[in-house]
């Protein structure tokens, strides 16, 4: 989900409070994302800032049973 209003560090706590389990965060690098990104988008610019630091955070969790 996209949400630019909340700090990404808050999501794990909220998910755990909602009884999700196996909460994890991954910060992929541009080099990792290239394998799944649109090749034209990747070739469109050099991505210098994104190469210096991960451009996004992926938060995953499993629903409680």
Tab-separated table of N, CA and C in Angstrom:
chain	number	residue	atom	x	y	z
A	1	UNK	N	0.841	-1.163	0.000
A	1	UNK	CA	0.000	0.000	0.000
A	1	UNK	C	0.886	1.225	0.000
A	2	UNK	N	0.444	2.252	-0.645
A	2	UNK	CA	1.174	3.510	-0.636
A	2	UNK	C	0.593	4.387	0.457
A	3	UNK	N	1.463	4.928	1.255
A	3	UNK	CA	1.028	5.870	2.268
A	3	UNK	C	2.231	6.714	2.635
A	4	UNK	N	2.198	7.963	2.267
A	4	UNK	CA	3.310	8.848	2.542
A	4	UNK	C	3.097	9.639	3.831
A	5	UNK	N	2.016	9.385	4.538
A	5	UNK	CA	1.698	10.163	5.722
A	5	UNK	C	2.251	9.540	7.002
A	6	UNK	N	2.409	8.249	7.059
A	6	UNK	CA	2.852	7.592	8.287
A	6	UNK	C	4.292	7.126	8.144
A	7	UNK	N	5.068	7.188	9.210
A	7	UNK	CA	6.427	6.649	9.159
A	7	UNK	C	6.379	5.133	8.935
A	8	UNK	N	7.258	4.632	8.071
A	8	UNK	CA	7.226	3.200	7.754
A	8	UNK	C	7.484	2.331	8.970
A	9	UNK	N	8.188	2.858	9.964
A	9	UNK	CA	8.451	2.081	11.173
A	9	UNK	C	7.213	1.820	12.006
A	10	UNK	N	6.134	2.535	11.731
A	10	UNK	CA	4.891	2.361	12.476
A	10	UNK	C	4.093	1.147	11.999
A	11	UNK	N	4.236	0.772	10.742
A	11	UNK	CA	3.437	-0.326	10.188
A	11	UNK	C	3.589	-1.647	10.936
A	12	UNK	N	4.806	-2.086	11.263
A	12	UNK	CA	4.900	-3.369	11.982
A	12	UNK	C	4.118	-3.373	13.293
A	13	UNK	N	4.221	-2.308	14.052
A	13	UNK	CA	3.496	-2.232	15.321
A	13	UNK	C	1.995	-2.304	15.099
A	14	UNK	N	1.494	-1.552	14.121
A	14	UNK	CA	0.058	-1.564	13.837
A	14	UNK	C	-0.408	-2.948	13.388
A	15	UNK	N	0.376	-3.584	12.539
A	15	UNK	CA	0.002	-4.919	12.067
A	15	UNK	C	0.009	-5.936	13.211
A	16	UNK	N	1.009	-5.859	14.075
A	16	UNK	CA	1.058	-6.783	15.210
A	16	UNK	C	-0.096	-6.542	16.175
A	17	UNK	N	-0.453	-5.302	16.396
A	17	UNK	CA	-1.608	-4.987	17.253
A	17	UNK	C	-2.896	-5.517	16.663
A	18	UNK	N	-2.951	-5.582	15.329
A	18	UNK	CA	-4.137	-6.113	14.650
A	18	UNK	C	-4.060	-7.638	14.515
A	19	UNK	N	-3.090	-8.234	15.205
A	19	UNK	CA	-2.918	-9.688	15.282
A	19	UNK	C	-2.392	-10.334	14.006
A	20	UNK	N	-1.728	-9.556	13.170
A	20	UNK	CA	-1.015	-10.159	12.043
A	20	UNK	C	0.240	-10.808	12.611
A	21	UNK	N	0.769	-11.772	11.896
A	21	UNK	CA	1.966	-12.458	12.371
A	21	UNK	C	3.040	-12.443	11.289
A	22	UNK	N	4.235	-12.805	11.671
A	22	UNK	CA	5.378	-12.838	10.754
A	22	UNK	C	5.546	-11.507	10.014
A	23	UNK	N	5.444	-10.431	10.761
A	23	UNK	CA	5.598	-9.095	10.179
A	23	UNK	C	7.079	-8.874	9.847
A	24	UNK	N	7.342	-8.400	8.639
A	24	UNK	CA	8.712	-8.152	8.210
A	24	UNK	C	8.757	-6.948	7.288
A	25	UNK	N	9.909	-6.290	7.260
A	25	UNK	CA	10.113	-5.184	6.330
A	25	UNK	C	11.388	-5.451	5.533
A	26	UNK	N	11.309	-5.141	4.255
A	26	UNK	CA	12.446	-5.315	3.361
A	26	UNK	C	12.637	-4.013	2.599
A	27	UNK	N	13.878	-3.589	2.501
A	27	UNK	CA	14.209	-2.360	1.773
A	27	UNK	C	15.048	-2.733	0.550
A	28	UNK	N	14.382	-3.066	-0.552
A	28	UNK	CA	15.125	-3.499	-1.740
A	28	UNK	C	15.918	-2.359	-2.367
A	29	UNK	N	17.049	-2.699	-2.906
A	29	UNK	CA	17.870	-1.726	-3.623
A	29	UNK	C	17.404	-1.660	-5.075
A	30	UNK	N	17.880	-0.662	-5.787
A	30	UNK	CA	17.555	-0.551	-7.208
A	30	UNK	C	18.025	-1.805	-7.944
A	31	UNK	N	19.215	-2.272	-7.604
A	31	UNK	CA	19.736	-3.453	-8.290
A	31	UNK	C	18.833	-4.669	-8.087
A	32	UNK	N	18.237	-4.815	-6.902
A	32	UNK	CA	17.299	-5.917	-6.669
A	32	UNK	C	15.992	-5.700	-7.436
A	33	UNK	N	15.550	-4.458	-7.517
A	33	UNK	CA	14.281	-4.149	-8.168
A	33	UNK	C	14.347	-4.259	-9.688
A	34	UNK	N	15.538	-4.130	-10.253
A	34	UNK	CA	15.689	-4.177	-11.708
A	34	UNK	C	15.121	-5.473	-12.284
A	35	UNK	N	15.225	-6.540	-11.543
A	35	UNK	CA	14.740	-7.834	-12.035
A	35	UNK	C	13.222	-7.851	-12.245
A	36	UNK	N	12.497	-7.011	-11.540
A	36	UNK	CA	11.036	-7.018	-11.651
A	36	UNK	C	10.463	-5.724	-12.215
A	37	UNK	N	11.301	-4.728	-12.407
A	37	UNK	CA	10.832	-3.421	-12.885
A	37	UNK	C	10.707	-3.393	-14.404
A	38	UNK	N	9.947	-2.434	-14.880
A	38	UNK	CA	9.801	-2.191	-16.310
A	38	UNK	C	11.163	-1.771	-16.864
A	39	UNK	N	11.727	-2.484	-17.831
A	39	UNK	CA	13.049	-2.158	-18.367
A	39	UNK	C	13.151	-0.730	-18.914
A	40	UNK	N	12.079	-0.229	-19.522
A	40	UNK	CA	12.102	1.142	-20.043
A	40	UNK	C	12.208	2.165	-18.909
A	41	UNK	N	11.523	1.891	-17.811
A	41	UNK	CA	11.588	2.778	-16.657
A	41	UNK	C	13.000	2.773	-16.068
A	42	UNK	N	13.587	1.609	-15.952
A	42	UNK	CA	14.943	1.500	-15.407
A	42	UNK	C	15.935	2.247	-16.287
A	43	UNK	N	15.791	2.131	-17.598
A	43	UNK	CA	16.726	2.759	-18.536
A	43	UNK	C	16.510	4.271	-18.668
A	44	UNK	N	15.391	4.769	-18.185
A	44	UNK	CA	15.032	6.177	-18.384
A	44	UNK	C	15.888	7.158	-17.592
A	45	UNK	N	16.519	6.699	-16.529
A	45	UNK	CA	17.348	7.595	-15.727
A	45	UNK	C	18.386	6.806	-14.943
A	46	UNK	N	19.397	7.478	-14.386
A	46	UNK	CA	20.474	6.754	-13.694
A	46	UNK	C	20.147	6.340	-12.257
A	47	UNK	N	19.119	6.888	-11.643
A	47	UNK	CA	18.691	6.527	-10.293
A	47	UNK	C	19.794	6.723	-9.243
A	48	UNK	N	20.505	7.860	-9.235
A	48	UNK	CA	21.621	8.007	-8.289
A	48	UNK	C	21.209	8.000	-6.814
A	49	UNK	N	20.154	8.713	-6.473
A	49	UNK	CA	19.725	8.741	-5.068
A	49	UNK	C	19.224	7.377	-4.621
A	50	UNK	N	18.492	6.711	-5.499
A	50	UNK	CA	17.942	5.410	-5.162
A	50	UNK	C	19.036	4.348	-5.032
A	51	UNK	N	20.127	4.530	-5.747
A	51	UNK	CA	21.241	3.586	-5.625
A	51	UNK	C	21.994	3.791	-4.316
A	52	UNK	N	21.956	5.023	-3.790
A	52	UNK	CA	22.632	5.324	-2.534
A	52	UNK	C	21.857	4.790	-1.330
A	53	UNK	N	20.535	4.756	-1.442
A	53	UNK	CA	19.687	4.270	-0.354
A	53	UNK	C	18.443	3.639	-0.906
A	54	UNK	N	17.905	2.643	-0.241
A	54	UNK	CA	16.713	1.964	-0.737
A	54	UNK	C	15.564	2.942	-0.980
A	55	UNK	N	14.929	2.855	-2.155
A	55	UNK	CA	13.880	3.809	-2.503
A	55	UNK	C	12.511	3.513	-1.897
A	56	UNK	N	12.334	2.331	-1.366
A	56	UNK	CA	11.025	1.990	-0.814
A	56	UNK	C	11.172	0.931	0.253
A	57	UNK	N	10.103	0.753	1.000
A	57	UNK	CA	10.050	-0.275	2.037
A	57	UNK	C	8.855	-1.160	1.738
A	58	UNK	N	9.077	-2.451	1.735
A	58	UNK	CA	7.998	-3.411	1.535
A	58	UNK	C	7.711	-4.055	2.888
A	59	UNK	N	6.477	-3.921	3.348
A	59	UNK	CA	6.067	-4.517	4.613
A	59	UNK	C	5.150	-5.686	4.307
A	60	UNK	N	5.460	-6.841	4.893
A	60	UNK	CA	4.637	-8.023	4.681
A	60	UNK	C	4.203	-8.571	6.034
A	61	UNK	N	3.067	-9.272	6.027
A	61	UNK	CA	2.558	-9.902	7.244
A	61	UNK	C	1.538	-10.951	6.842
A	62	UNK	N	1.348	-11.904	7.716
A	62	UNK	CA	0.345	-12.940	7.497
A	62	UNK	C	-0.839	-12.680	8.416
A	63	UNK	N	-2.023	-12.871	7.896
A	63	UNK	CA	-3.228	-12.674	8.688
A	63	UNK	C	-3.297	-13.724	9.789
A	64	UNK	N	-3.772	-13.301	10.940
A	64	UNK	CA	-3.942	-14.223	12.053
A	64	UNK	C	-5.041	-15.230	11.731
A	65	UNK	N	-4.899	-16.377	12.278
A	65	UNK	CA	-5.918	-17.424	12.039
A	65	UNK	C	-6.886	-17.495	13.173
